[in-house]
PDB file of N, CA and C in Angstrom:
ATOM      1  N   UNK A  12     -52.746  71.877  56.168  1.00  0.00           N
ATOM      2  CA  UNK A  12     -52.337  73.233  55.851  1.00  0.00           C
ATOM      3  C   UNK A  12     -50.879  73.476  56.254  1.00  0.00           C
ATOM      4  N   UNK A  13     -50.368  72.634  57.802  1.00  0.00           N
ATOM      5  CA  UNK A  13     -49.242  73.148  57.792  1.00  0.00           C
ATOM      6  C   UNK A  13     -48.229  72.338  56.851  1.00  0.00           C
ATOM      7  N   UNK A  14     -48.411  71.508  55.996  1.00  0.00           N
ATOM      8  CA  UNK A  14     -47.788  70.812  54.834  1.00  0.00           C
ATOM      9  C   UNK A  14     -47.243  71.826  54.261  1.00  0.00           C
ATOM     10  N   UNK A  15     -48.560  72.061  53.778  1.00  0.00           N
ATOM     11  CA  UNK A  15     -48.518  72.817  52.654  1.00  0.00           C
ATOM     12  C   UNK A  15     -47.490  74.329  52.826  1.00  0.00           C
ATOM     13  N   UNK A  16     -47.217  75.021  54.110  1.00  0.00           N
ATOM     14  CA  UNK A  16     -46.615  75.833  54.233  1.00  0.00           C
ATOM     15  C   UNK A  16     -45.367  75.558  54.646  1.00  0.00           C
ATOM     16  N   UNK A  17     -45.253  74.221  55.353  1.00  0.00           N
ATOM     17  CA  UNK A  17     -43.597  74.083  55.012  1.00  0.00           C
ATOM     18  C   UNK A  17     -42.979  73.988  53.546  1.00  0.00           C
ATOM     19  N   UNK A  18     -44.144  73.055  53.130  1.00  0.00           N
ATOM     20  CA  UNK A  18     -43.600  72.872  51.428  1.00  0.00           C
ATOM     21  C   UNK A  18     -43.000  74.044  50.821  1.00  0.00           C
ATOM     22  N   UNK A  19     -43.877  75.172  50.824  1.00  0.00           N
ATOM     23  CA  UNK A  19     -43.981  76.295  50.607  1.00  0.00           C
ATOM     24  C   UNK A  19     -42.374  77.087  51.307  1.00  0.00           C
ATOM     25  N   UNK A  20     -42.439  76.716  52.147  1.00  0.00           N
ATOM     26  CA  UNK A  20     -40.690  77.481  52.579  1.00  0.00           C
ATOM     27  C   UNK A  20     -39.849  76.556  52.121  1.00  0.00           C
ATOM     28  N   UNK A  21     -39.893  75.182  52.063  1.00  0.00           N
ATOM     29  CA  UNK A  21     -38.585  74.735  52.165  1.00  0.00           C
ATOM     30  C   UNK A  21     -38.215  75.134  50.173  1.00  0.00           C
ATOM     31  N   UNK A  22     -39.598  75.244  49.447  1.00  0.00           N
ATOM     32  CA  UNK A  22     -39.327  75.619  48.070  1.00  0.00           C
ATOM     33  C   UNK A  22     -38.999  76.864  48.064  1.00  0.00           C
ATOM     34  N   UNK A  23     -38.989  77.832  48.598  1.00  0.00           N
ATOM     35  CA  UNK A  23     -38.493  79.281  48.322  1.00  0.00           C
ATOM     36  C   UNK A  23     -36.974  79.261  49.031  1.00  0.00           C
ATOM     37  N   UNK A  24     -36.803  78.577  49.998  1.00  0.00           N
ATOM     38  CA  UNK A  24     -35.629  78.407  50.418  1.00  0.00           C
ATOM     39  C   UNK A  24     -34.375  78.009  49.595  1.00  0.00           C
ATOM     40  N   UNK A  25     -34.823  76.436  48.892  1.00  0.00           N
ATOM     41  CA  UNK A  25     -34.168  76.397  47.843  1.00  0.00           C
ATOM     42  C   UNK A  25     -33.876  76.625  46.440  1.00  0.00           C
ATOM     43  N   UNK A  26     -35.326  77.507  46.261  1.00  0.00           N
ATOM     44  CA  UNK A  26     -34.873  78.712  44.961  1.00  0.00           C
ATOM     45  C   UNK A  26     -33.767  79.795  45.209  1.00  0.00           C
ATOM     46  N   UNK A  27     -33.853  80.169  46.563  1.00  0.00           N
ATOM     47  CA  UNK A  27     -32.864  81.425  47.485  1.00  0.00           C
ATOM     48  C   UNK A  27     -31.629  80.846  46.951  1.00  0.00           C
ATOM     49  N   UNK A  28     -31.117  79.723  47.416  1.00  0.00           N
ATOM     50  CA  UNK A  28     -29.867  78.743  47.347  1.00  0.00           C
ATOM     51  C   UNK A  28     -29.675  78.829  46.463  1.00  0.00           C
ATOM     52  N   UNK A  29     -30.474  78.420  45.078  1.00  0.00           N
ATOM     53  CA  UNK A  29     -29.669  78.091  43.871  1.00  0.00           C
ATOM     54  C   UNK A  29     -29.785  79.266  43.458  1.00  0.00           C
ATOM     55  N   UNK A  30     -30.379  80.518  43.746  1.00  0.00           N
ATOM     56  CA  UNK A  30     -29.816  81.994  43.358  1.00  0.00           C
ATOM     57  C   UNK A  30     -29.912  83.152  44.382  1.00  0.00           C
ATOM     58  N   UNK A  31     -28.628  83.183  44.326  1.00  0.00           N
ATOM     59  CA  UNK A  31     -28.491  84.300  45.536  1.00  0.00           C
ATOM     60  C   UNK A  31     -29.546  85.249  45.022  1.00  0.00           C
ATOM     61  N   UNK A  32     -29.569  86.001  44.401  1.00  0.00           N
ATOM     62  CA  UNK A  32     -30.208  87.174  44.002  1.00  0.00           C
ATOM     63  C   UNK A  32     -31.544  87.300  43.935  1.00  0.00           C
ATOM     64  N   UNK A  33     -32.716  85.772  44.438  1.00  0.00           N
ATOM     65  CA  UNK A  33     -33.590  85.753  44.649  1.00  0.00           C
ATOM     66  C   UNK A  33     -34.494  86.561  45.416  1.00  0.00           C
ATOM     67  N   UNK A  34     -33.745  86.847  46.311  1.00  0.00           N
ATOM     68  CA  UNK A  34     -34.291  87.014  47.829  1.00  0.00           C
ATOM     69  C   UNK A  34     -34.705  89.104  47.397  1.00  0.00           C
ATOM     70  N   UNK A  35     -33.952  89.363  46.447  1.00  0.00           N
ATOM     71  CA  UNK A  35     -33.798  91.068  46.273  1.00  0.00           C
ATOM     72  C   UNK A  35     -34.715  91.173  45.342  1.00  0.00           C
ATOM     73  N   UNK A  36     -35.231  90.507  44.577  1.00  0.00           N
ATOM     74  CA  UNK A  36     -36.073  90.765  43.290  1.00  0.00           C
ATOM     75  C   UNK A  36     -37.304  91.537  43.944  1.00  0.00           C
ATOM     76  N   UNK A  37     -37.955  91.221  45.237  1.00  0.00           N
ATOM     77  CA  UNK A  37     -39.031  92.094  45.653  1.00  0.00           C
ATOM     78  C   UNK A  37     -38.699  93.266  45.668  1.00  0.00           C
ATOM     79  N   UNK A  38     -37.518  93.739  46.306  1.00  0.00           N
ATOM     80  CA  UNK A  38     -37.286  95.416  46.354  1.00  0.00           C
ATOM     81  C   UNK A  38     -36.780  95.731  45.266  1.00  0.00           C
ATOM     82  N   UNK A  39     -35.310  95.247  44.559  1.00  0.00           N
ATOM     83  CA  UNK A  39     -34.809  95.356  43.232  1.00  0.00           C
ATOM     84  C   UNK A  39     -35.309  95.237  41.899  1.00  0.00           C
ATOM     85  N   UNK A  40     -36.333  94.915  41.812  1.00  0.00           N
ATOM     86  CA  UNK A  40     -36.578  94.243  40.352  1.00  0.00           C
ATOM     87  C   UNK A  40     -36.528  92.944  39.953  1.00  0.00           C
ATOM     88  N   UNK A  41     -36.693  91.997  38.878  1.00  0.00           N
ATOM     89  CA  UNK A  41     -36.351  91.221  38.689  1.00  0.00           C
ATOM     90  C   UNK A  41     -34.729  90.907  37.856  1.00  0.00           C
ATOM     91  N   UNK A  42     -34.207  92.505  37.358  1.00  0.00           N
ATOM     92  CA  UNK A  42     -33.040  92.853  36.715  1.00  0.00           C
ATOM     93  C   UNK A  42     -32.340  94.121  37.520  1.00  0.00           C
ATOM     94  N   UNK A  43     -32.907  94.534  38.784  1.00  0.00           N
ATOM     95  CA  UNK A  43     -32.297  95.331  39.288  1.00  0.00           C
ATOM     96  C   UNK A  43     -32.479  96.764  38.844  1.00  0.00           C
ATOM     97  N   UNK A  44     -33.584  96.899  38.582  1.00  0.00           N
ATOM     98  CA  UNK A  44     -34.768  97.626  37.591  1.00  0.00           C
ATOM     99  C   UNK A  44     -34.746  98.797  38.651  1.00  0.00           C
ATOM    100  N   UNK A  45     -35.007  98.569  39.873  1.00  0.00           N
ATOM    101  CA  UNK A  45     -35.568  99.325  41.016  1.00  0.00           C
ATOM    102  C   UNK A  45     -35.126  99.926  41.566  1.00  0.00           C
ATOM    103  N   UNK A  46     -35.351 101.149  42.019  1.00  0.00           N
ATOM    104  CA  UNK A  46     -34.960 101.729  43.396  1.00  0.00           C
ATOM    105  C   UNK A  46     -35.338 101.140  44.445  1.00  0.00           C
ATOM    106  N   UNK A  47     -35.358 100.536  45.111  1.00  0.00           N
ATOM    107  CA  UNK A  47     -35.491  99.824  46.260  1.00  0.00           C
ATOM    108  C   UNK A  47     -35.836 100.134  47.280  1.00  0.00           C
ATOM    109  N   UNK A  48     -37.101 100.494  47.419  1.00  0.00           N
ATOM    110  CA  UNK A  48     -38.289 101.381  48.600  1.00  0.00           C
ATOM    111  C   UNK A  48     -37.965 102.814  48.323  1.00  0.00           C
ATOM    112  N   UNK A  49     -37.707 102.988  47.168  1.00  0.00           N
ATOM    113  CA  UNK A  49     -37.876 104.281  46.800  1.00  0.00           C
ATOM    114  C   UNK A  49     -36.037 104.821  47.068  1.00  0.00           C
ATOM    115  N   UNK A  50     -35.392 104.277  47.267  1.00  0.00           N
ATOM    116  CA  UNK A  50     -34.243 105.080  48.384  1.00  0.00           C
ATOM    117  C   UNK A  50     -32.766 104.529  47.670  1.00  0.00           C
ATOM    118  N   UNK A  51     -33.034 103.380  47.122  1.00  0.00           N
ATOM    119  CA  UNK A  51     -31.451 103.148  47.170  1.00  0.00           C
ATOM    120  C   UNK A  51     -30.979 103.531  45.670  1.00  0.00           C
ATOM    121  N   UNK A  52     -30.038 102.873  45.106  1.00  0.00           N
ATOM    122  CA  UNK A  52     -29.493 103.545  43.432  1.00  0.00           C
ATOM    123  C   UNK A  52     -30.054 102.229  42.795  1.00  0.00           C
ATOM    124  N   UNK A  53     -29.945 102.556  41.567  1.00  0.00           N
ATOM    125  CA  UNK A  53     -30.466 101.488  40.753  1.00  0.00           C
ATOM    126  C   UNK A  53     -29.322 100.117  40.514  1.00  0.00           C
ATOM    127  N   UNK A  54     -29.472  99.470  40.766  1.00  0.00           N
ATOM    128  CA  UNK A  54     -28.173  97.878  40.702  1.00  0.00           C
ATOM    129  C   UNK A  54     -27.846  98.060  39.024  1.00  0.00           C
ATOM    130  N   UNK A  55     -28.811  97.837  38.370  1.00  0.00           N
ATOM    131  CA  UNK A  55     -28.237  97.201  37.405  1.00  0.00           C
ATOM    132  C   UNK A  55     -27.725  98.620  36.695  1.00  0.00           C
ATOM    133  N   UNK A  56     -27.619  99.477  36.798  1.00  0.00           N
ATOM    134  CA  UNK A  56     -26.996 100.968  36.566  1.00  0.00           C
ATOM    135  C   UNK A  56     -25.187 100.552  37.488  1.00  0.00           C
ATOM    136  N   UNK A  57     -24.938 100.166  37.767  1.00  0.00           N
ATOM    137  CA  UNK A  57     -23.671  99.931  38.864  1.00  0.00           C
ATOM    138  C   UNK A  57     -22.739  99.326  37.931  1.00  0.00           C
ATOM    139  N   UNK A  58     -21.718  99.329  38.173  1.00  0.00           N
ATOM    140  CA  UNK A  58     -20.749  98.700  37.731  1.00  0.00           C
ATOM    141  C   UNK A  58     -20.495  96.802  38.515  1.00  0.00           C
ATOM    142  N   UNK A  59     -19.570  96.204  38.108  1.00  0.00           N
ATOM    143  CA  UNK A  59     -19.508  95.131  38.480  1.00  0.00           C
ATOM    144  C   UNK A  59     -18.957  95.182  40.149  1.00  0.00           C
ATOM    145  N   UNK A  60     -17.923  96.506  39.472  1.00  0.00           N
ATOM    146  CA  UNK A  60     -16.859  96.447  40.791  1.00  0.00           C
ATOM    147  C   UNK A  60     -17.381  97.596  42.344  1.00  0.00           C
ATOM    148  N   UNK A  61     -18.697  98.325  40.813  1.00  0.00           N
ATOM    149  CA  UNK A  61     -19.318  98.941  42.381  1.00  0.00           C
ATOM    150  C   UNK A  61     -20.132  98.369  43.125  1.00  0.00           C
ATOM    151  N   UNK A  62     -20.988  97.431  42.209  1.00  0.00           N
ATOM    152  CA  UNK A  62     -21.989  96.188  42.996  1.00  0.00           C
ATOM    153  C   UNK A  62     -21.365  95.519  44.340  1.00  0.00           C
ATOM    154  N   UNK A  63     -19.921  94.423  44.073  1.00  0.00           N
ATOM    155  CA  UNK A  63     -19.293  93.813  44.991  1.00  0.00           C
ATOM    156  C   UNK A  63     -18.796  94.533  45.574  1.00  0.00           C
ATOM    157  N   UNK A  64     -18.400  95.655  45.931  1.00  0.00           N
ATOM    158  CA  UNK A  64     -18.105  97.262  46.633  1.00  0.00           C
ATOM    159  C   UNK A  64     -18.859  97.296  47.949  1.00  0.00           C
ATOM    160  N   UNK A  65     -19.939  97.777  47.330  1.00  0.00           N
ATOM    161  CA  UNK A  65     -21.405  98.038  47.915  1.00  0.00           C
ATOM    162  C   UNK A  65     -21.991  96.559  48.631  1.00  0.00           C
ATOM    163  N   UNK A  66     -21.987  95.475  48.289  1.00  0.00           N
ATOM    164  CA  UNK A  66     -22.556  94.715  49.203  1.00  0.00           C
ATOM    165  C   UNK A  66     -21.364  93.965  49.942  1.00  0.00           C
ATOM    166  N   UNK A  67     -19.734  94.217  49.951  1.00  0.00           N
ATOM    167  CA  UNK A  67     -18.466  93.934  50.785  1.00  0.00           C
ATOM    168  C   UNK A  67     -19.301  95.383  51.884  1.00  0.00           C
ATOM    169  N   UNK A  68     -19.739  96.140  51.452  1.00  0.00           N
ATOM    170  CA  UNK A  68     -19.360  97.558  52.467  1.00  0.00           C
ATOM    171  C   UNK A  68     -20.681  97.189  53.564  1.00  0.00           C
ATOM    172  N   UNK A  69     -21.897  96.564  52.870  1.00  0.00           N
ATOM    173  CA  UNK A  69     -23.288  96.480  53.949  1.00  0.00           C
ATOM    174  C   UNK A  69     -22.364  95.377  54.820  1.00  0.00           C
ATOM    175  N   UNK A  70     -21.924  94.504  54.255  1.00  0.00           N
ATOM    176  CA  UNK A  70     -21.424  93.497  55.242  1.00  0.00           C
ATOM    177  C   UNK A  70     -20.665  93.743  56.625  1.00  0.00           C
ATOM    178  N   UNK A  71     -20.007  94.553  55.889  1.00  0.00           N
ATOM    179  CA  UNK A  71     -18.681  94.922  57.117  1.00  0.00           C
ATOM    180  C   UNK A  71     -19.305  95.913  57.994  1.00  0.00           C
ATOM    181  N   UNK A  72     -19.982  96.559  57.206  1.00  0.00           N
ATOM    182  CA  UNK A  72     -20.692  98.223  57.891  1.00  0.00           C
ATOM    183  C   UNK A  72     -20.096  99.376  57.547  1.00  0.00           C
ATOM    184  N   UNK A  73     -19.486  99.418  56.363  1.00  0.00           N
ATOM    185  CA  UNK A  73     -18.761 100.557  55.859  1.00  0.00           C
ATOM    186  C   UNK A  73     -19.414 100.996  54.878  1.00  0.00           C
ATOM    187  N   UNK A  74     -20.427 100.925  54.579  1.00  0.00           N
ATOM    188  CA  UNK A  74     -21.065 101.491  53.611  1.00  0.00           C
ATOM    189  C   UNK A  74     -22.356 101.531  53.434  1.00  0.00           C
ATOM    190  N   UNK A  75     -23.623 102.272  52.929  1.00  0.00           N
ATOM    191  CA  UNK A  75     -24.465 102.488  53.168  1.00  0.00           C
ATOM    192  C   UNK A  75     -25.452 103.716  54.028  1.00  0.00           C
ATOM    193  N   UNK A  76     -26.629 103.909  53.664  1.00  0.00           N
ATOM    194  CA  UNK A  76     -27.630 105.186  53.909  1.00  0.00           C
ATOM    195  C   UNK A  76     -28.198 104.381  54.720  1.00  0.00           C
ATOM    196  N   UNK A  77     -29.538 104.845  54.226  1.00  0.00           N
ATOM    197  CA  UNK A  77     -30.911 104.941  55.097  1.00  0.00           C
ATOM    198  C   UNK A  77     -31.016 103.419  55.323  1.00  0.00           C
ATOM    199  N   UNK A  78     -30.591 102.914  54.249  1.00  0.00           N
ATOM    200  CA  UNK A  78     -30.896 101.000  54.091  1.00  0.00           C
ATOM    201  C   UNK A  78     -29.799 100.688  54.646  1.00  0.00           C
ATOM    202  N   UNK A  79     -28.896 101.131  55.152  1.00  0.00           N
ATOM    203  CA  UNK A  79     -27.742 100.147  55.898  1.00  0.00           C
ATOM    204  C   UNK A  79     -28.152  99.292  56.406  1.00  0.00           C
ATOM    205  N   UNK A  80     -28.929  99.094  57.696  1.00  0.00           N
ATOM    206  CA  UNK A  80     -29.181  98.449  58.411  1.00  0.00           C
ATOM    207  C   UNK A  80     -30.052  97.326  58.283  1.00  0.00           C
ATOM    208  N   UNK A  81     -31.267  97.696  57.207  1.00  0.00           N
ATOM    209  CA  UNK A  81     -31.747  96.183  56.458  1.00  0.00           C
ATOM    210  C   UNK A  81     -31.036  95.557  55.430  1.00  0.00           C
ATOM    211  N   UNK A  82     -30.108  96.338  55.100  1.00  0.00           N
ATOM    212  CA  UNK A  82     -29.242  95.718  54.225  1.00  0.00           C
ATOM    213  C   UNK A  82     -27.957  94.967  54.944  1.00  0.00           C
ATOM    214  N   UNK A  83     -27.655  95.361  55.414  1.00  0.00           N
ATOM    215  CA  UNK A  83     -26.729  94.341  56.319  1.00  0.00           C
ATOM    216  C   UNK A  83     -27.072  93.053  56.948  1.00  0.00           C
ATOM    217  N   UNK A  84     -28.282  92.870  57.557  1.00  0.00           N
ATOM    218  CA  UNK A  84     -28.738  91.119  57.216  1.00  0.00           C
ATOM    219  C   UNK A  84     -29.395  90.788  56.114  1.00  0.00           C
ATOM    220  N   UNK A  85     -29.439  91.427  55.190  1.00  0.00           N
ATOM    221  CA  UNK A  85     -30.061  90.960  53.501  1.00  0.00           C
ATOM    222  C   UNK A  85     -28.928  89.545  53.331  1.00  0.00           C
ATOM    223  N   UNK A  86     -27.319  90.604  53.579  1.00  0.00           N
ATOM    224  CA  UNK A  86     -26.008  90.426  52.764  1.00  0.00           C
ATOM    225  C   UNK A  86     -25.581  89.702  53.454  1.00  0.00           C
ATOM    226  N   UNK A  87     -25.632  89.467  55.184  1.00  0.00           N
ATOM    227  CA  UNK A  87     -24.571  88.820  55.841  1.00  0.00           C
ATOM    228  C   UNK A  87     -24.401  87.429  55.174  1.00  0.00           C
ATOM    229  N   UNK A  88     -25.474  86.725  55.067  1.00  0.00           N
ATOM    230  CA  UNK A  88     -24.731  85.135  54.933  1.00  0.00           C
ATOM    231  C   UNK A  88     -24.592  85.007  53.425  1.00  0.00           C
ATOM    232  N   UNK A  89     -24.109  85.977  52.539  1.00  0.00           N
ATOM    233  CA  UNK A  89     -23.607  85.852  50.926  1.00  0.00           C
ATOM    234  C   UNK A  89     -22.211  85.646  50.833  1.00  0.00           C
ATOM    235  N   UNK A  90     -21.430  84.565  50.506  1.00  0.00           N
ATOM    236  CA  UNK A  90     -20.231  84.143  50.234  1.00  0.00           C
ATOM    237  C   UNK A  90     -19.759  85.317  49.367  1.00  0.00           C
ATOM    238  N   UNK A  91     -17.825  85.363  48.995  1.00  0.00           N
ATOM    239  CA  UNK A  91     -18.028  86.318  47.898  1.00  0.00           C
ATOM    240  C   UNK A  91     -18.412  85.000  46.717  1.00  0.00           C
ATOM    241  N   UNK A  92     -18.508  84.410  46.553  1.00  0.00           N
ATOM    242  CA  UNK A  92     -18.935  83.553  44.989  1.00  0.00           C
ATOM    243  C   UNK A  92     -20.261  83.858  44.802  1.00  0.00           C
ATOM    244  N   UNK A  93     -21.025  84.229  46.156  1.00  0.00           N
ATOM    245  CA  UNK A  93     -22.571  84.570  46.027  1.00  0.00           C
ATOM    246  C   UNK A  93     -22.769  85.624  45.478  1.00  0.00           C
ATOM    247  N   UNK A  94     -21.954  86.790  45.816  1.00  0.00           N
ATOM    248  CA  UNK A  94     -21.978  88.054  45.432  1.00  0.00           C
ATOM    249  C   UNK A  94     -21.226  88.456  44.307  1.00  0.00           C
ATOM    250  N   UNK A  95     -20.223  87.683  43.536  1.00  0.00           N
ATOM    251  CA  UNK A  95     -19.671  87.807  42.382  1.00  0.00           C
ATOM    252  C   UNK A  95     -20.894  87.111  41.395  1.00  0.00           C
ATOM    253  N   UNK A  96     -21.457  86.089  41.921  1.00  0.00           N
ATOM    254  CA  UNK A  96     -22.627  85.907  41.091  1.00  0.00           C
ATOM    255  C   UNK A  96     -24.011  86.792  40.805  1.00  0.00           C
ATOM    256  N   UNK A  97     -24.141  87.585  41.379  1.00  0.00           N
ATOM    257  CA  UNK A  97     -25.143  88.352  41.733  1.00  0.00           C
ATOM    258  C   UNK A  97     -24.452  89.205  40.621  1.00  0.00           C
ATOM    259  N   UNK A  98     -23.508  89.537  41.198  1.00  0.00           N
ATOM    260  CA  UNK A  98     -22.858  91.179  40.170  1.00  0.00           C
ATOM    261  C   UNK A  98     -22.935  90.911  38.617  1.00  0.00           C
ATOM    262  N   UNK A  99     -22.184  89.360  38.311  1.00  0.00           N
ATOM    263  CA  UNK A  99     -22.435  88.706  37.221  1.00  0.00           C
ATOM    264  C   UNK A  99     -24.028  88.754  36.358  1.00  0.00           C
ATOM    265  N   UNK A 100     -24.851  88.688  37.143  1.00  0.00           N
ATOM    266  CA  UNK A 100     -26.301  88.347  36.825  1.00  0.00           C
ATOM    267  C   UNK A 100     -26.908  89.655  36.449  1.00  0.00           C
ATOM    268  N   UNK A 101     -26.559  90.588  37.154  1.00  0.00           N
ATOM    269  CA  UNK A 101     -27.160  91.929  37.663  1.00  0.00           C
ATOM    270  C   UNK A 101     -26.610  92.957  36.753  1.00  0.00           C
ATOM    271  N   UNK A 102     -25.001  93.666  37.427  1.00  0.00           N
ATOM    272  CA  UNK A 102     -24.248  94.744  36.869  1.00  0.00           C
ATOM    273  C   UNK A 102     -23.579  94.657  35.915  1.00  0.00           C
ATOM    274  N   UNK A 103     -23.098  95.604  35.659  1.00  0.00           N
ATOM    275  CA  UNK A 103     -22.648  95.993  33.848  1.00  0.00           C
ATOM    276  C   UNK A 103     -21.713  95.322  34.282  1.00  0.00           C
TER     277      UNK A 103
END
């Protein structure tokens, strides 16, 4: 059994890797569809430049509500190439 549950992480791990934007599809959507526990704005409604905005601002701590604070280790370890990809994938 415990095979089977490393298997099990080290494969979601490296789905995470080869897409940043994995890890958000539970709260976001699979297109950014979502309000995100009810609270945040819709992603794929955002612009490109407000997307990378908004997750430069959770990083630093300049930006953000009620979700600041789970959002700020969502974002910390996203390169910007991670997050220009995301915006790419995601926002208008």
């Amino acid at each position: 059994m415990k095979k089977i549950i490393v298997a099990a992480t080290l494969l979601t791990a490296c789905v995470a890797f080869a897409n940043p934007y994995a890890k958000c599809v539970s709260c976001h959507g699979a297109n950014g569809e979502k309000a995100a526990l009810g609270k945040s704005k819709v992603i794929k409604d955002m612009t490109k430049a407000e997307f990378v905005s908004a997750l430069k601002g959770y990083q630093d701590g300049s930006y953000g509500g009620a979700m600041k604070g789970l959002m700020k280790g969502q974002v910390t370890g996203l390169s910007d190439a991670d997050i220009q990809a995301m915006a790419d994938q995601i926002a208008k």
